[in-house]
XYZ file of C-alpha atoms in Angstrom:
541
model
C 136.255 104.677 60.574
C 136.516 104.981 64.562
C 139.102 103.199 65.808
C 137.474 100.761 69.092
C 138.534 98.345 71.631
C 137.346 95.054 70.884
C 136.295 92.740 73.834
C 138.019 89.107 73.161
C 137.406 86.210 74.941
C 139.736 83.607 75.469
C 139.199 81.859 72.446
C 139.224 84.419 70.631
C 142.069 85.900 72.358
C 144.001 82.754 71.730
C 143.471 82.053 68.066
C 143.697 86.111 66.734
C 147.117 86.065 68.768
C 148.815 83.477 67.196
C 146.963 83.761 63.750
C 149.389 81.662 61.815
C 149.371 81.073 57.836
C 145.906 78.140 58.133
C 144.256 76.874 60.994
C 141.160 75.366 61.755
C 138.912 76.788 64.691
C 135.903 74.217 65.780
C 133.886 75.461 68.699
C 130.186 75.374 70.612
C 127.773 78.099 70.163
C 128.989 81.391 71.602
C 132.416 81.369 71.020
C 132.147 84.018 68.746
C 133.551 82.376 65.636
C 132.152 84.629 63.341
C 133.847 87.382 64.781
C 137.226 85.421 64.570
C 136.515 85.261 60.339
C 135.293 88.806 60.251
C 138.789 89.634 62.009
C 140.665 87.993 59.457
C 139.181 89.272 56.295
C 139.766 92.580 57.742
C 143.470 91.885 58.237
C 143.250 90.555 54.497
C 141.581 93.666 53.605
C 143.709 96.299 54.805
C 147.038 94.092 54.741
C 146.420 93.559 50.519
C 145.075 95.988 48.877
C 143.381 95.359 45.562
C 143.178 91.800 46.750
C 140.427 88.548 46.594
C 139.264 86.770 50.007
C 137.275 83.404 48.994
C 134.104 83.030 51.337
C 132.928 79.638 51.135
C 129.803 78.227 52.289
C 127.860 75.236 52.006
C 124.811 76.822 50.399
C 123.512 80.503 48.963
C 119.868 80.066 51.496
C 122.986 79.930 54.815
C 125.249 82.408 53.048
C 122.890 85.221 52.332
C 120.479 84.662 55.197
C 122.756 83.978 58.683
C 126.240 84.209 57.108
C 125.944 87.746 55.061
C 124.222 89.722 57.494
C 126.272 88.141 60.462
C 129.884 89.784 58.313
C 127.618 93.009 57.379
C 127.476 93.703 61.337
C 130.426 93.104 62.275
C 131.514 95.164 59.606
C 128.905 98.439 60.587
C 130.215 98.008 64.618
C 133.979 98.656 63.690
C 132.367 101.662 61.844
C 132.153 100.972 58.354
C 129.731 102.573 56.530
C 128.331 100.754 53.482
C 128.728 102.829 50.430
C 132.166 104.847 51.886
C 133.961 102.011 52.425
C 131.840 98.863 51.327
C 129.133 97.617 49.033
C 127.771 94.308 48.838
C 126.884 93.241 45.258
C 127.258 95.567 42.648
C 130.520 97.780 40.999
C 131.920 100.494 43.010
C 130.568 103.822 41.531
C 133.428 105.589 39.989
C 132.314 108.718 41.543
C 133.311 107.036 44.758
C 136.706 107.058 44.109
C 137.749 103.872 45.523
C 140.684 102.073 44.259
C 140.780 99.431 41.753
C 141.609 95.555 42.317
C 144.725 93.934 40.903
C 142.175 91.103 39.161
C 138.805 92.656 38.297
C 135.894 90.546 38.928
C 134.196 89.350 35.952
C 130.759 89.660 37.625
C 130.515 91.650 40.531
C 126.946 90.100 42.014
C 128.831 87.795 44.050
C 131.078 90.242 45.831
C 131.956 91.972 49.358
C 134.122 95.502 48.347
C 135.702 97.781 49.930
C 137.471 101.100 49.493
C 141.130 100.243 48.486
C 140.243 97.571 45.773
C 139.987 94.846 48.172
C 136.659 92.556 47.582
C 135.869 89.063 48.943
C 134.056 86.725 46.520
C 130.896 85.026 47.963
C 131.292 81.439 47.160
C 127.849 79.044 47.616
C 128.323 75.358 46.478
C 125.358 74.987 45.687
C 125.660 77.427 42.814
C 128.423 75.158 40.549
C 131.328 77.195 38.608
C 131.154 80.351 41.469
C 135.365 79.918 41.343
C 135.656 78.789 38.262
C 138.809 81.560 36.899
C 138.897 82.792 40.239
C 142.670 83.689 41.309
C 142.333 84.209 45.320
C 144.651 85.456 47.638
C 143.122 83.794 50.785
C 140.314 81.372 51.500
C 138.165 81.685 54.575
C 135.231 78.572 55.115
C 132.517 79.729 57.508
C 130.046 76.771 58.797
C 132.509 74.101 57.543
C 130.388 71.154 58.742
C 128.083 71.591 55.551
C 130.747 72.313 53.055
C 131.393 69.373 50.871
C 134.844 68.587 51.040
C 135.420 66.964 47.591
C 133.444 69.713 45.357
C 135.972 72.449 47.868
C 138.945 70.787 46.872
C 137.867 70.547 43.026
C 136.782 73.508 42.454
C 137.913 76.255 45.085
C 141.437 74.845 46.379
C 142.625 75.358 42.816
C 141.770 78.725 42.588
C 143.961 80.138 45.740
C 146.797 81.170 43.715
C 148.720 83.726 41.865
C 149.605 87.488 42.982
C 152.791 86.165 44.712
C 154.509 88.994 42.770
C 152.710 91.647 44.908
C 151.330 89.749 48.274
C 154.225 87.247 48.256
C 155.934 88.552 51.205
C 152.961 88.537 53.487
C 153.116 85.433 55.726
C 149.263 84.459 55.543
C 149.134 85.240 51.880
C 147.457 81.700 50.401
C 146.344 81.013 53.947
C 143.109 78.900 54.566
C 140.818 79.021 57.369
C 137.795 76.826 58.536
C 135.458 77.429 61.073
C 132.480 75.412 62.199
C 130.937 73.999 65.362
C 131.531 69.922 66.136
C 130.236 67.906 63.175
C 127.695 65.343 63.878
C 127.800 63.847 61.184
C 130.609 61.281 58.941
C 130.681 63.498 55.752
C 130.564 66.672 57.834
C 133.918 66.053 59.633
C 136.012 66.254 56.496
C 138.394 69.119 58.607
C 138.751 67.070 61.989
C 141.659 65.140 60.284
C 143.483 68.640 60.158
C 144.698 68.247 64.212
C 147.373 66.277 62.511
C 148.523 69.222 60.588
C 148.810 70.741 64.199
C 152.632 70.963 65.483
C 152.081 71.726 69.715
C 155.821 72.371 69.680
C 155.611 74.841 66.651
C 152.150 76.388 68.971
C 154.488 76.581 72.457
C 157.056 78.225 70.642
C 154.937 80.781 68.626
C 153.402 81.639 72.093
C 156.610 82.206 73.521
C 157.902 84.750 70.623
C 154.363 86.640 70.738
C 154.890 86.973 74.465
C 158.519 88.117 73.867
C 157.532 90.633 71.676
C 154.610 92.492 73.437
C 156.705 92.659 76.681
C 159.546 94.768 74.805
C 156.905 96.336 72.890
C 155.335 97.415 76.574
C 159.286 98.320 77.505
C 159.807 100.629 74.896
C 156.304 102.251 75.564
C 157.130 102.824 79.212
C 160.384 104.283 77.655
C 158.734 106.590 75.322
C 156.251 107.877 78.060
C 158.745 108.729 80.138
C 160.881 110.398 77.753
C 163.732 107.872 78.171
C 166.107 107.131 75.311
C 164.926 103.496 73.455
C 168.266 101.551 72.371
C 169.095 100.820 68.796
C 169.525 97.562 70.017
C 166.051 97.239 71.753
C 164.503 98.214 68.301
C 166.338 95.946 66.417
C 165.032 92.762 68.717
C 161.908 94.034 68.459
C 161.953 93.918 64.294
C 164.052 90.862 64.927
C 161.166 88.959 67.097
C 158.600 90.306 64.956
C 160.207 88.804 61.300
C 160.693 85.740 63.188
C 157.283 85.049 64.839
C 155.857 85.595 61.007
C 158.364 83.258 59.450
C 157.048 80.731 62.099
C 153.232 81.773 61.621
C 153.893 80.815 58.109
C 155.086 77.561 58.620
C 152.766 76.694 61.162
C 149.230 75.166 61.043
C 146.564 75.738 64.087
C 144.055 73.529 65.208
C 141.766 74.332 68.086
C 138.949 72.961 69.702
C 137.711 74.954 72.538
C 135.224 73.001 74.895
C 133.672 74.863 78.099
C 136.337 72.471 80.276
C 138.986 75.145 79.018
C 137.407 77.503 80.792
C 136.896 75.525 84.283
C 138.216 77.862 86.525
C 135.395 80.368 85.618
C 132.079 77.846 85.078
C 133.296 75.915 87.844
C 132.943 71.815 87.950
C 129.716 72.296 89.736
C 128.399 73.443 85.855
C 129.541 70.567 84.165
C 128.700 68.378 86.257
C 124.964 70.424 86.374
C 125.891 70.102 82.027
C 126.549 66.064 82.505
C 123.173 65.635 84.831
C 120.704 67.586 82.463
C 122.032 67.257 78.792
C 121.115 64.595 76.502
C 124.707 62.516 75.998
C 125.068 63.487 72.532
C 124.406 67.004 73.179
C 126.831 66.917 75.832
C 129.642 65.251 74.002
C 129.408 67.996 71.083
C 128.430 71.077 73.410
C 129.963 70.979 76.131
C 133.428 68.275 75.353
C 133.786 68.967 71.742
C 133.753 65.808 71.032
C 133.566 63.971 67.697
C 130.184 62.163 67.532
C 131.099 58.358 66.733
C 128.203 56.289 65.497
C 126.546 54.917 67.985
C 124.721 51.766 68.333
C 122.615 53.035 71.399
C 121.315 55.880 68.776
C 117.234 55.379 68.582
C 117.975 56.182 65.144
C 120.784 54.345 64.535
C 120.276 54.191 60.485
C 120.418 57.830 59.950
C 123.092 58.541 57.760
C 124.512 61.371 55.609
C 122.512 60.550 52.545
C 119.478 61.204 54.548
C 120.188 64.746 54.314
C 119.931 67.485 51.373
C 119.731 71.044 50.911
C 117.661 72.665 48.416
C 117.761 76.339 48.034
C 115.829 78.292 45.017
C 118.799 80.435 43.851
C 116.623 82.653 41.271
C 114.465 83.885 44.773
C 117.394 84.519 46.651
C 119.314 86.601 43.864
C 116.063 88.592 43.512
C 116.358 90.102 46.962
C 119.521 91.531 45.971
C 121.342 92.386 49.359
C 118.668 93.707 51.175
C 119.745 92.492 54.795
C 116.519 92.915 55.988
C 115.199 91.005 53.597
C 117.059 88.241 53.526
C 117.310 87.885 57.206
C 113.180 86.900 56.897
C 112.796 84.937 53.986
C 109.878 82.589 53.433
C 109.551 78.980 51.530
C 109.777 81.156 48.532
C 113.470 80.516 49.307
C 112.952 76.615 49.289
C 112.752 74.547 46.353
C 111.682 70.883 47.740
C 107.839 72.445 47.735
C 105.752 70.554 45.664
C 103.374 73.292 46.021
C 100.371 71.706 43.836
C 100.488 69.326 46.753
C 99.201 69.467 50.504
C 101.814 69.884 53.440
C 101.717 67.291 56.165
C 102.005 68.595 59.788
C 102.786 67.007 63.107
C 103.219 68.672 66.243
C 104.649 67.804 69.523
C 102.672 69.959 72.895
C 104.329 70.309 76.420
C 104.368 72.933 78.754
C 107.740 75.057 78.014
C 108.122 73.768 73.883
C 106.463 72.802 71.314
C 107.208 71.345 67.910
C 105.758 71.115 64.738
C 107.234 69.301 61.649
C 106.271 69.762 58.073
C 106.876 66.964 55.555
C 105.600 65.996 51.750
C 105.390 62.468 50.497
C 106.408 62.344 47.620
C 105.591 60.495 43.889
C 108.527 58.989 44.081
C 108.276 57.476 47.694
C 110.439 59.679 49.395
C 109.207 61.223 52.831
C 110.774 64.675 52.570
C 111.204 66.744 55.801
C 110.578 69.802 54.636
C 111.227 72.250 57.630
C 110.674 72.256 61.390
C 109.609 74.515 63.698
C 109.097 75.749 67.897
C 107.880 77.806 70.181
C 109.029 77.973 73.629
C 107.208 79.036 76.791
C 104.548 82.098 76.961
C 104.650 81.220 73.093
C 102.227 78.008 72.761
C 100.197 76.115 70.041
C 98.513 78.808 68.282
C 101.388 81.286 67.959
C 103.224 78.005 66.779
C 100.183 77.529 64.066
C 100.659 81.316 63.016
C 104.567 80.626 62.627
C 104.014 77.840 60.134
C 101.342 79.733 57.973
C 103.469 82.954 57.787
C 106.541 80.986 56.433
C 104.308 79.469 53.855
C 102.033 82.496 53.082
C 103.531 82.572 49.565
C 101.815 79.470 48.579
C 98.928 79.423 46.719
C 97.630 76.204 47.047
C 96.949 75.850 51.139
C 96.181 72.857 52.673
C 97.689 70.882 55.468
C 96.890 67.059 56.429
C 97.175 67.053 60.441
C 98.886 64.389 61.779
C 97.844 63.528 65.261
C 97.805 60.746 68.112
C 95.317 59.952 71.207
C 97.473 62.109 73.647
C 95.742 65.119 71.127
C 92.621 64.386 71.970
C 91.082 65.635 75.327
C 94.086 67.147 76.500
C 95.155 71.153 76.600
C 97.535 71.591 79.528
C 95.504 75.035 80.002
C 96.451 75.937 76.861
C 92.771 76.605 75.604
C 89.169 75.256 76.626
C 89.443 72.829 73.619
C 92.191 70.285 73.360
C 95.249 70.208 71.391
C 94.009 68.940 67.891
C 90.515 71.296 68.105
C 93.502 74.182 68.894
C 95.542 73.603 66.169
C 92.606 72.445 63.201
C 90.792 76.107 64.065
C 94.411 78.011 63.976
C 95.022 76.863 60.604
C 91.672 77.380 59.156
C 91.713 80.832 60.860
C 94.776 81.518 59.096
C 92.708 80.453 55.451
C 93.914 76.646 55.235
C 91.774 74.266 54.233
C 92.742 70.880 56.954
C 92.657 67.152 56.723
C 93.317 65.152 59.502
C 94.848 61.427 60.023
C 94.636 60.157 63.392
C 97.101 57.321 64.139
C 95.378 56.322 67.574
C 97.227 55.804 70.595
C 101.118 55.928 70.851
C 102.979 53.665 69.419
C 105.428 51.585 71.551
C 108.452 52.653 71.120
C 110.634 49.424 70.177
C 107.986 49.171 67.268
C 108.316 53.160 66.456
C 112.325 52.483 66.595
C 111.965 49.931 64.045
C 109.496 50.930 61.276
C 111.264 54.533 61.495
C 115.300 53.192 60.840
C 114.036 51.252 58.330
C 112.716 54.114 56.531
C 116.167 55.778 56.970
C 117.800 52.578 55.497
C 115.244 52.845 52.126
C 113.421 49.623 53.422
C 109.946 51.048 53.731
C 107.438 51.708 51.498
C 108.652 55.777 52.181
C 112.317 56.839 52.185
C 113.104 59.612 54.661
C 115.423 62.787 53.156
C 115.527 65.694 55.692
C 116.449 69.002 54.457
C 119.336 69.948 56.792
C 119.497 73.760 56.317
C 115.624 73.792 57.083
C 115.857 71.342 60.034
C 119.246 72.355 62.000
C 117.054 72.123 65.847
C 115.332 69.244 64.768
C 118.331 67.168 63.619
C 120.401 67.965 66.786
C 116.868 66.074 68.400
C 117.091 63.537 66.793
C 120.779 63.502 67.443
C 120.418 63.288 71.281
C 117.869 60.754 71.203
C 119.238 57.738 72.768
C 117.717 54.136 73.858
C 117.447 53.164 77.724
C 119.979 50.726 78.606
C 120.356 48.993 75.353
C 116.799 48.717 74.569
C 114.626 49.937 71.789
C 113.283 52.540 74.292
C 113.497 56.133 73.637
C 115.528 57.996 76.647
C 113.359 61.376 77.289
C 114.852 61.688 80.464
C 116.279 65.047 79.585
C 112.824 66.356 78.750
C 112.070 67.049 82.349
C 115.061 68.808 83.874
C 115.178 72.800 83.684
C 116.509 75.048 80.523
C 120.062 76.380 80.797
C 121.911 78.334 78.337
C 123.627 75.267 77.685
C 121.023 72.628 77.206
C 118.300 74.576 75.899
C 114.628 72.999 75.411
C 115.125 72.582 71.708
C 118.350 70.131 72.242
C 115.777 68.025 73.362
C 114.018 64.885 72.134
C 110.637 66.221 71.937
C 111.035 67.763 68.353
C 112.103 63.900 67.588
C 108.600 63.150 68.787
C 106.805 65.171 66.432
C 109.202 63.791 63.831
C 107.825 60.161 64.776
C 104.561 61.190 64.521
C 104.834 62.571 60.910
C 106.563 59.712 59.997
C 104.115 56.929 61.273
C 101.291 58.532 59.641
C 102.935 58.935 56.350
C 104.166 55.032 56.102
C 101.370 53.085 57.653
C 99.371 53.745 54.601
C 97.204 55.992 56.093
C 97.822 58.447 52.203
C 97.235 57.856 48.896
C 99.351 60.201 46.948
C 97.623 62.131 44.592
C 99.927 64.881 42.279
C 98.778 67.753 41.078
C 95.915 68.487 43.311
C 96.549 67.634 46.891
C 97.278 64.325 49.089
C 93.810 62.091 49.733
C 93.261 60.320 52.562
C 92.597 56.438 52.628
């Protein structure tokens, strides 16, 4: 392996400085929090040989689809080459050479190794008894917002134990880390509480020893380079610091949230204020201030709650890919297992200029409105390459046929988009693509204070159709919904934000108009527009 600088910013910088025993690292997108993790299980890799890093995540569809391959490529920039000195899923070859573990794995599908016995055990919640007789020697938790706390602290807390008779003396041995981005929702902010495990008087003086110690480390270099004689008593400070900024990492507990105000002097106020201007609120709080999201009256969907929100990952698919990166980086629905896929899927789309939305849902027998998965296309990309999107991700289906939700602002209108309007666009793209198409037009737009209130009360369980949303399929959408807020304390929808310019940090998919699409679906599904027939495809009343 080639040894290479690493760029750092400063949040990065901060956190791998002071790197005490735990912390807990919640940031916005771009921070670079993966790289943070994948610095740390290298340190536990090369720091304890033979031992086992816990990676926890929320679900196996995240970990082996965005959290796998995001650690794989870390891993192949510093220079490691899978098969010399790692291997995803299977037993080292003995012909490799490598060195053993101190606790063999009893099943080595589950498992990152690497040369000198060291392995990290892939840990998915959603697969129960995955650290059941596990003995770990550190515990990392990537996308923390979608862990469950209570099934973490039953299952996996327990199992960070043992080996003190060989890692003991390391400092960060037993150590915990979390990362995630601000939680938006109740149940997702289980790790928030840990800023009270945060000593800033422990954090000043860590930062003073570290300081200490790489400006006599940089003394003695200059000494060395210029062939000057280093004191016995300049080494001895420097193993003194060095034992004594450990004992403190060990005792100390980090907690960081790093907003773009920490880095003012670089964006500049005329950004945030640019942020404040264009951003829906919501966004804003959690992007831009790291702030946690309090419920919120002013919410247009003020009922949505946590138990609005599942996963539901088809395990058996995912193991079958075995650790193809490739692979798993473009799965399909085959990887979803809310289909009812003897049934129809209901679409509803959402057209502008620069974005639009579609959103795929299936009533169900058992009157729940599931939101199945969501999709987007921005700019150059419009309706029909939006149409195409949708079909390919369901390809694996046999049974094809959508019901096409639409309102009057479908009809007659293209924005140049084609000669024919909206709903003629999107009915020939899907029968292009070999779907068979029903349609259910719900007529002009509702108002919105009526919209508001037949669509909370389908989050509360009150309507004829209960609304679950599957949150690893939906992440874009949900943040939509998020940021949609009322006007002044009315029922109306604030889409404002819909009409100022894209920036890196308000993008066109923070927006409400995939909430719109949402609405649409939703309207169509619970005004009794379906009669729900199993087995062979939703009718139309």
């Amino acid at each position: 392996m080639e040894t290479q600088q690493q760029y750092l910013n400063r949040a990065q910088g901060i956190v791998l400085s002071l790197l005490p025993k735990d912390g807990t690292v919640v940031a916005g997108r771009g921070i670079g929090k993966g790289l943070m993790a994948a610095c740390i299980l290298r340190r536990n890799v090369e720091q304890m040989p033979g031992s086992n890093t816990g990676l926890v995540g929320p679900n196996s569809k995240r970990m082996w689809t965005n959290i796998i391959p995001s650690w794989d490529t870390h891993l192949r920039r510093w220079g490691f080459v899978e098969g010399v000195h790692y291997t995803w899923g299977r037993k080292p070859a003995k012909a490799w050479g490598w060195k053993e573990p101190v606790i063999k794995p009893m099943n080595w599908e589950n498992t990152l190794s690497f040369w000198n016995g060291s392995y990290a055990t892939i840990i998915s919640q959603d697969r129960k008894g995955t650290s059941n007789s596990q003995s770990f020697d550190f515990v990392l938790i990537d996308e923390s917002k979608f862990v469950d706390f209570e099934q973490f602290k039953e299952e996996t807390l327990p199992a960070n134990r043992g080996n003190g008779n060989i890692f003991g003396k390391l400092y960060f041995h037993h150590g915990i880390w979390k990362f995630s981005d601000m939680p938006t929702t109740k149940k997702g902010s289980w790790f928030l509480n840990d800023r009270e495990k945060c000593d800033n008087g422990k954090i000043e003086l860590l930062q003073g020893l570290i300081a200490s110690f790489y400006q006599l480390r940089q003394q003695i270099a200059g000494k060395v380079e210029r062939h000057e004689t280093v004191t016995a008593r300049e080494r001895y400070y420097l193993k003194r610091i060095s034992k004594a900024i450990n004992q403190l990492r060990a005792d100390t507990y980090l907690y960081k949230e790093f907003s773009s105000i920490e880095n003012l002097e670089i964006l500049g106020e005329d950004f945030i204020r640019q942020c404040h201007r264009d951003m829906p609120p919501a966004t804003f709080r959690t992007t831009i201030m790291c702030r946690r999201v309090e419920h919120s009256e002013d919410s247009f969907y003020s009922s949505k709650s946590d138990f609005n929100l599942y996963t539901a990952v088809d395990q058996t698919y995912i193991d079958s890919l075995g650790w193809d990166m490739l692979k798993l980086r473009h799965v399909g629905c085959q990887a979803d297992a809310d289909i009812d896929k003897r049934a129809p899927l209901y679409v509803a789309f959402d057209a502008n200029a620069n974005i639009n939305w579609c959103v795929v849902g299936q009533p169900g027998a058992d009157l729940k409105l599931r939101i199945l998965k969501s999709f987007y296309t921005k700019y150059e990309r419009r309706l029909p390459e939006l149409v195409d999107d949708v079909c390919t991700y369901y390809e694996s289906l046999k049974y094809k046929e959508v019901v096409f939700c639409y309102d009057a602002t479908f009809v007659g209108n293209n924005f140049g988009v084609d000669k024919n309007d909206f709903r003629t666009v999107i009915k020939h793209c899907f029968l292009k693509n070999g779907w068979a198409v029903r349609e259910i037009y719900i007529g002009k737009p509702w108002f919105h204070p009526v919209k508001h209130a037949l669509i909370n009360r389908m989050f509360l369980g009150q309507a004829t159709y209960q609304l679950l949303i599957n949150e690893e399929n939906n992440r874009d959408l949900l943040v939509s919904i998020d940021s949609a807020m009322t006007v002044n304390g009315t029922n109306m929808k604030d889409k404002s934000g819909e009409k100022t310019p894209e920036t890196e940090e308000s993008p066109l998919q923070s927006r409400t108009d995939g909430s719109d699409a949402f609405d649409t679906l939703c309207i169509a599904v619970e005004t009794g527009h379906i009669a729900f027939v199993g087995g062979g495809g939703g009718g139309i009343g």
